[in-house]
PDB file of C-alpha atoms in Angstrom:
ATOM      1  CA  UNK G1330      14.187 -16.855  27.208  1.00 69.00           C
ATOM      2  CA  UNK G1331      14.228 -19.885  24.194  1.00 86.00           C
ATOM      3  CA  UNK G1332      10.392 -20.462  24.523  1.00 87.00           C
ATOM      4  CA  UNK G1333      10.795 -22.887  21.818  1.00 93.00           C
ATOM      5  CA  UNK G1334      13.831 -25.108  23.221  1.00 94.00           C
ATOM      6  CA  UNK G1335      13.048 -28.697  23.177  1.00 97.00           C
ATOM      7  CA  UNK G1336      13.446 -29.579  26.968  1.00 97.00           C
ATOM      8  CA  UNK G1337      11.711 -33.193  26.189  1.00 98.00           C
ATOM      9  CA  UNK G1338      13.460 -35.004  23.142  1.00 97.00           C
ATOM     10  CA  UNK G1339      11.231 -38.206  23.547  1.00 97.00           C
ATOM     11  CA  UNK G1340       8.432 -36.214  23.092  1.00 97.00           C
ATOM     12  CA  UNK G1341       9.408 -32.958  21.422  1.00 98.00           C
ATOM     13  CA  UNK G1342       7.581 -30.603  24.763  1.00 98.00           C
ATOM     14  CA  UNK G1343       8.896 -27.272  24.947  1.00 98.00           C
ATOM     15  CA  UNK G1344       9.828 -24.567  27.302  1.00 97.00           C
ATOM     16  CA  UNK G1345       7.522 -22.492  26.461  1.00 97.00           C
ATOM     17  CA  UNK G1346       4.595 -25.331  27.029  1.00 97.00           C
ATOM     18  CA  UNK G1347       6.099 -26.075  30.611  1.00 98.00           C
ATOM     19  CA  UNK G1348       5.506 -22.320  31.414  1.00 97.00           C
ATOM     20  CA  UNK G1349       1.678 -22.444  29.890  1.00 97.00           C
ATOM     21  CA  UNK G1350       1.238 -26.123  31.616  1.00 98.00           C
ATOM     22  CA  UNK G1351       2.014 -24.513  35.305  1.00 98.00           C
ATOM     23  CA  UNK G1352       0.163 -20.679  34.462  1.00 97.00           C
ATOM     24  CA  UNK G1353      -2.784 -23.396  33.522  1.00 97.00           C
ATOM     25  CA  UNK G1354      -2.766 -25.492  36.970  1.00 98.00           C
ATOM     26  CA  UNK G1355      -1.590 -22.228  39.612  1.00 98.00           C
ATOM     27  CA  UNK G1356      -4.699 -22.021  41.005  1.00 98.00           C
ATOM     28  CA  UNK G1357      -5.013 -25.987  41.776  1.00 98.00           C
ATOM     29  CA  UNK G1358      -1.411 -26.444  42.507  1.00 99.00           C
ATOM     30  CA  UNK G1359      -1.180 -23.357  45.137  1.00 98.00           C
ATOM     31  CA  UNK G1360      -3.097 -25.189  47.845  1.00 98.00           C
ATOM     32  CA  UNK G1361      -0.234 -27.841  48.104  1.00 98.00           C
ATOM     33  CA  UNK G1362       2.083 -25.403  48.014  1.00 98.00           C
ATOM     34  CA  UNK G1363       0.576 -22.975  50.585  1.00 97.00           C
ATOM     35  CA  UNK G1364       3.326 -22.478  53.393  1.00 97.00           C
ATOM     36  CA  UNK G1365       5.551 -25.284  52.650  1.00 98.00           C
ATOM     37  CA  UNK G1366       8.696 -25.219  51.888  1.00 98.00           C
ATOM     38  CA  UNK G1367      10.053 -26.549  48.521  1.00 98.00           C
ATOM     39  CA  UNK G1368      12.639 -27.596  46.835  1.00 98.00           C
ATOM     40  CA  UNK G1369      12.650 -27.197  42.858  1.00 98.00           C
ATOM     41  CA  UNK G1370      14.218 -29.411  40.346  1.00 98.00           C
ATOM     42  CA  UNK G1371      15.949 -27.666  37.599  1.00 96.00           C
ATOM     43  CA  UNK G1372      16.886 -28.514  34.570  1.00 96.00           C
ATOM     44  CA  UNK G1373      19.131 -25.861  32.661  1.00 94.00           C
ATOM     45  CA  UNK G1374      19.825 -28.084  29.284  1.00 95.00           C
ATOM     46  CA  UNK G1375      16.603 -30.417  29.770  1.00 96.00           C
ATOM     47  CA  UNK G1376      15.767 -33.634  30.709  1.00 97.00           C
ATOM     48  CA  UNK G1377      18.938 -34.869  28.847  1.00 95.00           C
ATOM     49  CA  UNK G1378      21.160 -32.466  30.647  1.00 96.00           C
ATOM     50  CA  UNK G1379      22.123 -32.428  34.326  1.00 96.00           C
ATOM     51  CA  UNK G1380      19.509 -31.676  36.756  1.00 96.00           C
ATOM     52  CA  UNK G1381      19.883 -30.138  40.285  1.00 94.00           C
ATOM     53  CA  UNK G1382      17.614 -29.714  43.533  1.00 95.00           C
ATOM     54  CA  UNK G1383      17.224 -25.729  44.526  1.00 95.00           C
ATOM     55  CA  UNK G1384      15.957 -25.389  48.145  1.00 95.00           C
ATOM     56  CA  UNK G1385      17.797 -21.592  49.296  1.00 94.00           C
ATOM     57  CA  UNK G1386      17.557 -18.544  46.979  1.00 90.00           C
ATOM     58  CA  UNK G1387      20.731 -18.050  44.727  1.00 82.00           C
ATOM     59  CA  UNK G1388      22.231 -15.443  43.284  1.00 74.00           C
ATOM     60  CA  UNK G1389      19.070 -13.988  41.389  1.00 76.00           C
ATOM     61  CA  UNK G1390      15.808 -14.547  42.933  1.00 84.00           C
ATOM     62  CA  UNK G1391      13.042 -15.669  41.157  1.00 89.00           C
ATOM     63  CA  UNK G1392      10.002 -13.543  41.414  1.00 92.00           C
ATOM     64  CA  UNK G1393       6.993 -15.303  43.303  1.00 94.00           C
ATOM     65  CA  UNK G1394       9.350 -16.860  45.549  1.00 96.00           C
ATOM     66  CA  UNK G1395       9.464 -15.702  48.878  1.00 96.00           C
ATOM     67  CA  UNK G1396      12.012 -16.597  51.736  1.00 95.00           C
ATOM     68  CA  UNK G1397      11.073 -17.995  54.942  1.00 96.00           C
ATOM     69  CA  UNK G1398      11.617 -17.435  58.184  1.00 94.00           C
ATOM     70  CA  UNK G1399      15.790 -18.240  58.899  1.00 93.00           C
ATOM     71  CA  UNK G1400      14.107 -19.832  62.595  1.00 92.00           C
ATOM     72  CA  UNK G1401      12.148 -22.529  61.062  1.00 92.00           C
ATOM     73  CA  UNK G1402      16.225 -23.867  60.032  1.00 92.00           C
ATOM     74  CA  UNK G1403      18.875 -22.607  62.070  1.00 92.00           C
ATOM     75  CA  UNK G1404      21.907 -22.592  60.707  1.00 91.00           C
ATOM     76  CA  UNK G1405      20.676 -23.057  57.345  1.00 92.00           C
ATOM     77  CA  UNK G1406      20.254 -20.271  54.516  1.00 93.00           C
ATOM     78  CA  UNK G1407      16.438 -19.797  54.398  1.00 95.00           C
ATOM     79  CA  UNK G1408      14.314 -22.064  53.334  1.00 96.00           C
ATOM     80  CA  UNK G1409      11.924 -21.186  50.253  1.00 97.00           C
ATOM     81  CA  UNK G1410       8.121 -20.841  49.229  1.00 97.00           C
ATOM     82  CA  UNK G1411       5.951 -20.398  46.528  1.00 98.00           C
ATOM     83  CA  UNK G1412       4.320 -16.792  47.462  1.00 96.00           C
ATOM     84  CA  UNK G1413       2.026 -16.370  44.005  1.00 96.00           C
ATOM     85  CA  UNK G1414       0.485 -18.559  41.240  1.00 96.00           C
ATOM     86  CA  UNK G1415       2.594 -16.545  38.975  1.00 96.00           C
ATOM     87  CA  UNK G1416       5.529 -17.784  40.556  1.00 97.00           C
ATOM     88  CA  UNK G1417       5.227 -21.027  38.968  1.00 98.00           C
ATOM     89  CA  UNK G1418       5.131 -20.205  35.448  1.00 96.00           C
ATOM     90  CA  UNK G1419       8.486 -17.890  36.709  1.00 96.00           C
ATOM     91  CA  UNK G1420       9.732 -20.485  37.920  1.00 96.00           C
ATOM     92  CA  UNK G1421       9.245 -22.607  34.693  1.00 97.00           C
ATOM     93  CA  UNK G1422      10.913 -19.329  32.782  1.00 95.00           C
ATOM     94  CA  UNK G1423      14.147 -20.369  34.944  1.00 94.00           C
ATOM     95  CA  UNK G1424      14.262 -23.844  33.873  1.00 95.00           C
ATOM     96  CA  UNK G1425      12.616 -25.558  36.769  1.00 97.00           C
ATOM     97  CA  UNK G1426      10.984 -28.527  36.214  1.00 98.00           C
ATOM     98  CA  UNK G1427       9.746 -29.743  39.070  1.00 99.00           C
ATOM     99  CA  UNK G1428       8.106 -28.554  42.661  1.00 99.00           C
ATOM    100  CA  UNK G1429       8.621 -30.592  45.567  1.00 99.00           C
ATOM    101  CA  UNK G1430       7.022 -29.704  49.110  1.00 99.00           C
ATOM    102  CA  UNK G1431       7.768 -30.846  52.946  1.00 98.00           C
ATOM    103  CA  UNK G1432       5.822 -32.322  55.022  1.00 98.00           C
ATOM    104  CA  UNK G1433       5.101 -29.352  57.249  1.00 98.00           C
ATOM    105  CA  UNK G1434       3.877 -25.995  57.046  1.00 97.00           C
ATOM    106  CA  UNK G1435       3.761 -22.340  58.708  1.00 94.00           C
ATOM    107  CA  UNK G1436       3.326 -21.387  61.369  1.00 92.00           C
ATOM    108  CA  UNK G1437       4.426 -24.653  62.636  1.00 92.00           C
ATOM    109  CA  UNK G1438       7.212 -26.477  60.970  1.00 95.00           C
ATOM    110  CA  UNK G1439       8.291 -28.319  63.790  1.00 95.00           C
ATOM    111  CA  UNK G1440       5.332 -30.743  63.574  1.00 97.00           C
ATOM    112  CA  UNK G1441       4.493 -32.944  60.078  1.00 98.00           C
ATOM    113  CA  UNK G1442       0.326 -32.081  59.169  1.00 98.00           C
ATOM    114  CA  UNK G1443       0.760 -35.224  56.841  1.00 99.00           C
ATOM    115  CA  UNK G1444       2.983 -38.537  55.865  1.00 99.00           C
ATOM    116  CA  UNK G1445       3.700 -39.889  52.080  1.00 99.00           C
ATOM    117  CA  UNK G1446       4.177 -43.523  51.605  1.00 98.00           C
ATOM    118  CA  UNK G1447       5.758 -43.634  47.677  1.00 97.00           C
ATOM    119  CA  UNK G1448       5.229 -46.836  45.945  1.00 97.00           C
ATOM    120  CA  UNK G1449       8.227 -47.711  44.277  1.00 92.00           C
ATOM    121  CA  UNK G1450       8.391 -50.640  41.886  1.00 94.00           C
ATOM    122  CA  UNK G1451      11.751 -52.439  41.596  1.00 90.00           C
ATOM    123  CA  UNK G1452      12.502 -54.185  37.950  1.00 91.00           C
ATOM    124  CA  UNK G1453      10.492 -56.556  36.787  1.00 94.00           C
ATOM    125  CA  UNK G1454       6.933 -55.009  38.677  1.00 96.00           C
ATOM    126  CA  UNK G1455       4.266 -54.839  36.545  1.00 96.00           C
ATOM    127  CA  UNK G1456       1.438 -51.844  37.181  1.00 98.00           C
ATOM    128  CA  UNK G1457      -1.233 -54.326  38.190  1.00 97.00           C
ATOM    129  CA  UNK G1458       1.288 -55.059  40.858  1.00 96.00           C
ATOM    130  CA  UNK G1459       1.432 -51.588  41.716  1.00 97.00           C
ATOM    131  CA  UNK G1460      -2.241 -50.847  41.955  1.00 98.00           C
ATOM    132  CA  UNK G1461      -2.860 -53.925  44.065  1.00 97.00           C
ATOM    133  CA  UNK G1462      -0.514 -52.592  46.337  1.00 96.00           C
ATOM    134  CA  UNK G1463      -1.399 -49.569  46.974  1.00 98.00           C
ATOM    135  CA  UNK G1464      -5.100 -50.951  47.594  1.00 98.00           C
ATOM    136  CA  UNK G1465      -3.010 -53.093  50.652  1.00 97.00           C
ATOM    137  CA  UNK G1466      -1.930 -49.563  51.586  1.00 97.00           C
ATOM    138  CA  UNK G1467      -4.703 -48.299  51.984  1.00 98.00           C
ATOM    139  CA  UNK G1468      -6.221 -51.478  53.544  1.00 97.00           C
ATOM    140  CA  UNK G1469      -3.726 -51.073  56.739  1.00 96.00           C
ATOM    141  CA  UNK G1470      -3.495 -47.733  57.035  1.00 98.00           C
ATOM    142  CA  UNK G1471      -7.935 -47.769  56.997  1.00 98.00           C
ATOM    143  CA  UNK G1472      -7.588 -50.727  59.626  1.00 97.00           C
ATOM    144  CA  UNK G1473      -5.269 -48.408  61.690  1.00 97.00           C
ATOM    145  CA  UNK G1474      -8.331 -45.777  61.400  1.00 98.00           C
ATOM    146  CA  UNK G1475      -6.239 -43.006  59.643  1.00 98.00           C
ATOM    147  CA  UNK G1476      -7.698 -40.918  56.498  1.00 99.00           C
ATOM    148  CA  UNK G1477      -5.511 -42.651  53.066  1.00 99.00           C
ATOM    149  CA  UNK G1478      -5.412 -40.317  49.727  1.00 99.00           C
ATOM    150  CA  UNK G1479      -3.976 -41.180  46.894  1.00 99.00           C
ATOM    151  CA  UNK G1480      -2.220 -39.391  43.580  1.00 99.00           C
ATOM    152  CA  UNK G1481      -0.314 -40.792  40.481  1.00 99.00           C
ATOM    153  CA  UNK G1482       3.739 -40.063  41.155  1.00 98.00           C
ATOM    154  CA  UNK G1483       3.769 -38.705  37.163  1.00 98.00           C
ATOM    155  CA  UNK G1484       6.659 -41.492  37.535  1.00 97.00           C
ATOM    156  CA  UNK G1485       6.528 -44.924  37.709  1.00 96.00           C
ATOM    157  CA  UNK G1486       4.718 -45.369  41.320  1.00 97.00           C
ATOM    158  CA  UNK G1487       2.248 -43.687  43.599  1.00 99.00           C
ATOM    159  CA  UNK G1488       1.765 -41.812  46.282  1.00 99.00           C
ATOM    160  CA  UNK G1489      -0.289 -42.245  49.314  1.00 99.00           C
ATOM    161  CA  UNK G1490      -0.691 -39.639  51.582  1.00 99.00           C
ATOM    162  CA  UNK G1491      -1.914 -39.482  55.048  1.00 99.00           C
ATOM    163  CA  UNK G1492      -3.225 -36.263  56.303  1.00 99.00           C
ATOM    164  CA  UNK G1493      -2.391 -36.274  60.174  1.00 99.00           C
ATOM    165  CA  UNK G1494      -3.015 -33.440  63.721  1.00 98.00           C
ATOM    166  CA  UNK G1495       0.450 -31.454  64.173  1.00 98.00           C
ATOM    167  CA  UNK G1496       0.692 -33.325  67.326  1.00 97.00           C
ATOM    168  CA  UNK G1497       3.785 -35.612  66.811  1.00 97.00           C
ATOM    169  CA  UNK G1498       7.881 -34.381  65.590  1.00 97.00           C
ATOM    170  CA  UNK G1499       9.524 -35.227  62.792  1.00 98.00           C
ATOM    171  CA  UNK G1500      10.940 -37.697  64.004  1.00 98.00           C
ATOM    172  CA  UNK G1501       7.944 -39.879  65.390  1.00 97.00           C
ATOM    173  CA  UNK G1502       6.158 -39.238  62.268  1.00 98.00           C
ATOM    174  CA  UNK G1503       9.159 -40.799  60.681  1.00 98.00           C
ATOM    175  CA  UNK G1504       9.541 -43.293  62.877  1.00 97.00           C
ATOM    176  CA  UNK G1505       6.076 -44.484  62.699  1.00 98.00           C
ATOM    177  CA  UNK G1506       5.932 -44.681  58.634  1.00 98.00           C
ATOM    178  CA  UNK G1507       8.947 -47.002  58.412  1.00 97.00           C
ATOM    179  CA  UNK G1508       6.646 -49.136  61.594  1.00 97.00           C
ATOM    180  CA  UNK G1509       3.746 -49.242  59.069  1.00 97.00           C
ATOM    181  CA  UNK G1510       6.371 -50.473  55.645  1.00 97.00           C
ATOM    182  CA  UNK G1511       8.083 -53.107  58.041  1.00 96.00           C
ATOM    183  CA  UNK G1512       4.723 -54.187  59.114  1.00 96.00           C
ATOM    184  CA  UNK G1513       3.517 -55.072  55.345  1.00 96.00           C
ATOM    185  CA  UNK G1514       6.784 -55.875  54.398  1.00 95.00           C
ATOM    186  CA  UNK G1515       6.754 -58.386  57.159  1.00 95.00           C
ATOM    187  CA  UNK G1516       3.026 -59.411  56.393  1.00 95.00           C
ATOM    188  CA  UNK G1517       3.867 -59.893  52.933  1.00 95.00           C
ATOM    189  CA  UNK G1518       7.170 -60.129  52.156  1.00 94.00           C
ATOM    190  CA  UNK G1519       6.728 -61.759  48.259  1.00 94.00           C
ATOM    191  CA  UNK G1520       5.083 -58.493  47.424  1.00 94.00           C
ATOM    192  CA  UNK G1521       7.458 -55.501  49.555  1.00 95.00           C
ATOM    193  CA  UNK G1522      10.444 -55.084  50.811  1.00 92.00           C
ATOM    194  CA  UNK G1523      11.250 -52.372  53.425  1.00 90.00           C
ATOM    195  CA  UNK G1524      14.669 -51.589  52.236  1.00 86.00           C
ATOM    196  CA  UNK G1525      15.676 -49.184  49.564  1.00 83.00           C
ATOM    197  CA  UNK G1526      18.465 -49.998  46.369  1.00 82.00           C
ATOM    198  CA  UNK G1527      18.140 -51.908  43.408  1.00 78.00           C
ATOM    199  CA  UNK G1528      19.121 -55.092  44.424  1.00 79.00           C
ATOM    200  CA  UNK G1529      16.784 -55.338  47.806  1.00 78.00           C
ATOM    201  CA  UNK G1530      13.634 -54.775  44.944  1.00 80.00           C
ATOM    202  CA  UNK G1531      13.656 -57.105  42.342  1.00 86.00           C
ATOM    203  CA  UNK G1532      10.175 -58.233  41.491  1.00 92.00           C
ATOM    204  CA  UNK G1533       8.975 -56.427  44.858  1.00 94.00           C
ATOM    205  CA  UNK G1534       8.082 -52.966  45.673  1.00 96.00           C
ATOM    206  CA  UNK G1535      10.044 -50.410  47.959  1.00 95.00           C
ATOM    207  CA  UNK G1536       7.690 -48.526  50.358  1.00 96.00           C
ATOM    208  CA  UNK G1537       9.669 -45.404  50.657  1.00 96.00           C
ATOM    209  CA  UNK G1538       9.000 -43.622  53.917  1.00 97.00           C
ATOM    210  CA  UNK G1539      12.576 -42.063  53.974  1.00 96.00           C
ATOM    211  CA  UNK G1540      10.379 -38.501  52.801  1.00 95.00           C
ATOM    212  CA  UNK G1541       8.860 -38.072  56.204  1.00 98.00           C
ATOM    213  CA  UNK G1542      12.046 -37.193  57.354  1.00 97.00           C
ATOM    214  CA  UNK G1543      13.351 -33.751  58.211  1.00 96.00           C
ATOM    215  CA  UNK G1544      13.824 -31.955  56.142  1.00 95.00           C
ATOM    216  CA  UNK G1545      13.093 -33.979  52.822  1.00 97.00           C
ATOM    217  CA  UNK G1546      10.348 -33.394  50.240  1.00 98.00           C
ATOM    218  CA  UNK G1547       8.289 -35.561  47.942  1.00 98.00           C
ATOM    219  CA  UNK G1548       6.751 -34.246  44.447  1.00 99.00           C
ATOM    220  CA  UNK G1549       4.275 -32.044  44.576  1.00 99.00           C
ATOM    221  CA  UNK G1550       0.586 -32.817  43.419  1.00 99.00           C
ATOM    222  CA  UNK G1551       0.115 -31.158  39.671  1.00 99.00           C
ATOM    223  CA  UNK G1552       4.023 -30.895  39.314  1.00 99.00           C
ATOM    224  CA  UNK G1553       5.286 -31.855  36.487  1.00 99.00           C
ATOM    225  CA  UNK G1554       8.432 -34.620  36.248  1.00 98.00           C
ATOM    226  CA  UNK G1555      11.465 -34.072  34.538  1.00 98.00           C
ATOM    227  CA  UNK G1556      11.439 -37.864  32.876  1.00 97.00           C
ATOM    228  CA  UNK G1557      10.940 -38.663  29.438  1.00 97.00           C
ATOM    229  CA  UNK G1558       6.684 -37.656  28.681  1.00 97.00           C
ATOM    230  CA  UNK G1559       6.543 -35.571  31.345  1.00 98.00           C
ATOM    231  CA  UNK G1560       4.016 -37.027  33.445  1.00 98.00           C
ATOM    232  CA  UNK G1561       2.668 -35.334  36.450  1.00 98.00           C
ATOM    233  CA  UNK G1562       1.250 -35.768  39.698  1.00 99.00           C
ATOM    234  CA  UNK G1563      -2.441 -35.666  39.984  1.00 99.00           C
ATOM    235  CA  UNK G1564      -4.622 -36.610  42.673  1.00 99.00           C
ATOM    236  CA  UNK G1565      -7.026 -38.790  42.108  1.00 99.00           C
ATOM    237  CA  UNK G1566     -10.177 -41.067  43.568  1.00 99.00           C
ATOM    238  CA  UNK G1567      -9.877 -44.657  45.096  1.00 99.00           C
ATOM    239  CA  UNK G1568     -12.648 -45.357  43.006  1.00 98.00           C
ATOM    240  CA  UNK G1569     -10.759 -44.284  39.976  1.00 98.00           C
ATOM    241  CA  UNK G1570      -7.423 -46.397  40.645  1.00 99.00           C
ATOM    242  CA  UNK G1571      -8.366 -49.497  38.188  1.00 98.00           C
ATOM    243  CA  UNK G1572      -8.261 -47.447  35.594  1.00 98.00           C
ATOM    244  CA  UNK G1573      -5.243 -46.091  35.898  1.00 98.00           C
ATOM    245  CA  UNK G1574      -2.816 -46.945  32.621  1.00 98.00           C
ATOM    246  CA  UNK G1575       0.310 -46.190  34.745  1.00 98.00           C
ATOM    247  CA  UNK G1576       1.867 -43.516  37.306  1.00 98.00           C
ATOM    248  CA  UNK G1577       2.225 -41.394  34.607  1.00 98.00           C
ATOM    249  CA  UNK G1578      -0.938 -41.215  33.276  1.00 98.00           C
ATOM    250  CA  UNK G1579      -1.454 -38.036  32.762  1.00 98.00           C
ATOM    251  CA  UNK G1580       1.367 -35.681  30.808  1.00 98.00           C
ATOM    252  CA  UNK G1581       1.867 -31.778  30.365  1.00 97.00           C
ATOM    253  CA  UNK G1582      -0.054 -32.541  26.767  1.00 96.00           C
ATOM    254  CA  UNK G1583      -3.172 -34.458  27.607  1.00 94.00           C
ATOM    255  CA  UNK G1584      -3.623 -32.938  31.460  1.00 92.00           C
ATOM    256  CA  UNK G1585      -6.562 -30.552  30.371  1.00 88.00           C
ATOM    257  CA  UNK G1586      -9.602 -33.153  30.432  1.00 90.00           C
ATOM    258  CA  UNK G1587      -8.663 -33.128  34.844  1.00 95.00           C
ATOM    259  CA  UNK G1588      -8.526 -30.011  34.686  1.00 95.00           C
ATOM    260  CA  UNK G1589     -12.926 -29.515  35.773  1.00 95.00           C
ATOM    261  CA  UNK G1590     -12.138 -32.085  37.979  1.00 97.00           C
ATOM    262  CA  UNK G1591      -9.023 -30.517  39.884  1.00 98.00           C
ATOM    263  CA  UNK G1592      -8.703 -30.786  43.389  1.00 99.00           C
ATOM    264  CA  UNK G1593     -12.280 -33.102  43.841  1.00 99.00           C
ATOM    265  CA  UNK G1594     -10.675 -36.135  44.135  1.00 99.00           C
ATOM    266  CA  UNK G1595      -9.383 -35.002  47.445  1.00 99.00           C
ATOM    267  CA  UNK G1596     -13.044 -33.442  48.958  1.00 98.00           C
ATOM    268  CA  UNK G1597     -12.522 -33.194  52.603  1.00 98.00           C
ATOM    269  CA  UNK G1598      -8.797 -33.390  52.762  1.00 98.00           C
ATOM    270  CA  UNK G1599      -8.854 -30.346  54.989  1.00 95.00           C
ATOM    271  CA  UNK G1600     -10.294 -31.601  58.035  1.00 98.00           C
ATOM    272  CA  UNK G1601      -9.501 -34.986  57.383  1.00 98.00           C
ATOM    273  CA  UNK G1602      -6.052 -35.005  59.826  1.00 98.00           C
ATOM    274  CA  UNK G1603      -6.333 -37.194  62.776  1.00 97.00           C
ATOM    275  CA  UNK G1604      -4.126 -38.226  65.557  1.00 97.00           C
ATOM    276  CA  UNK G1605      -1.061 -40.622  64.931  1.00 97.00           C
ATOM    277  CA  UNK G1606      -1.370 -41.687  68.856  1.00 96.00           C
ATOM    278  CA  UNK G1607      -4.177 -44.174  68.399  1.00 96.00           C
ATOM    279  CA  UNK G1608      -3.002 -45.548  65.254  1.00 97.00           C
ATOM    280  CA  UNK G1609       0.678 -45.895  67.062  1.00 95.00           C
ATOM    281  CA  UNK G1610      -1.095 -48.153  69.518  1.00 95.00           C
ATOM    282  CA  UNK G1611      -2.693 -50.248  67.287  1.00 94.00           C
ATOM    283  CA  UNK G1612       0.066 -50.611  65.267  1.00 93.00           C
ATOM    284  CA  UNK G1613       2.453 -51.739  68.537  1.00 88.00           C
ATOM    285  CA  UNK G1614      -0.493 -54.131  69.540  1.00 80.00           C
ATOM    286  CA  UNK G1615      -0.537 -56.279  66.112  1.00 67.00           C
TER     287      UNK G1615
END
């Protein structure tokens, strides 16, 4: 419906180019998508409307959405997942924006397969700053011998994710992220700060590990955000960090050059997952 509605006035991006954008990147997107749960971003009006998180089927379900299992949340109205490709570009037909996944999967939701540290720079933090810390990032969390990926936020940050064995809850998995952002906030306390809100960031960056929680969500990789230029989520190379022009770098509009390049940047993700229990150690020890 209104395939022409302006849903970006900074940049003049349509509806009907979100829907093409997320047909386009299905097939990379799915494999981030694959038995998680998610919660979509919608955005009825556009970005300069009100937008609202969708995690439990409404009134009309959306087709290529499936319902999960009501046992993975007791209590809860089912959780969601994206079923097909062609779910996304549905999706994008009903105003969502953006696709946000936990940090579990089926069959077993009970343990985390990964972690996401988000990089989030407080006023006054200049992108340099931001790419030198996520290379400290990744310098502790290599020290602590765990696998460290990385992807643009499509915001103003990035992401690092750790791929880890379903071994540990929720809750230790949480617990152990906010260990490793008061350990470099501690370490280097001119550059972080392990507390979140305005005021606690000026000049610094926020580590947020509040997303390894249950049952919160971080952006998904090739989702698109519902800020001004639409920026999205890619993941990328270590090696290809420096030349990075922001977290945003790539939009909706200039995304199709990454396209060949997909999902390459993350070779070996798959079997990368190791055991938090060594790196817990370690990380008690320093």
């Amino acid at each position: 419906s209104n395939p022409e509605r302006v849903i970006d006035h900074s940049t003049g991006i349509t509806k009907i180019e979100l829907v093409r954008y997320y047909a386009l990147v299905a097939p990379l997107m799915m494999p981030h998508l694959k038995g998680r749960p998610v919660a979509l971003v919608r955005a009825p009006q556009g970005l300069a409307g009100q937008q609202f998180f969708q995690k439990h089927e409404e009134k009309a379900p959306i087709t290529g959405l499936a319902k999960m299992d009501p046992a993975f949340y007791p209590g809860h109205e089912p959780m969601l997942e994206v079923a097909t490709g062609a779910g996304l570009a549905f999706c994008a037909q009903m105003n969502v924006i953006e696709f946000h996944t936990m940090n579990g999967a089926r069959p077993n939701l009970s343990k985390p397969d990964r972690f996401v540290l988000d990089l989030d720079p407080g006023e006054g933090v200049s992108w340099p700053q931001i790419q030198e810390a996520a290379q400290l990032v990744r310098v502790l969390l290599t020290e602590l011998d765990l696998p460290v990926y990385l992807k643009t936020s499509g915001g103003k940050g990035l992401h690092v994710v750790v791929p880890i064995k379903r071994l540990h809850t929720w809750e230790q998995v949480r617990d152990f992220s906010e260990a490793v952002v008061q350990h470099i906030a501690h370490t280097i306390p001119q550059k972080f700060v392990a507390k979140s809100g305005p005021k606690n960031r000026v000049g610094k960056i926020f580590i947020d590990y509040l997303r390894n929680g249950w049952p919160q969500t971080t952006a998904c990789a090739w989702t698109a955000r519902a800020r001004d230029g639409m920026g999205i989520s890619v993941p990328v190379r270590w090696e290809e960090l420096p030349a990075l022009t922001g977290g945003a770098h790539w939009t909706i509009r200039d995304l199709h050059d990454r396209l060949d390049d997909g999902n390459a940047p993350w070779e070996g993700y798959d079997k990368a997952a190791k055991s938090l229990g060594p790196a817990m150690k370690r990380l008690g020890d320093a």
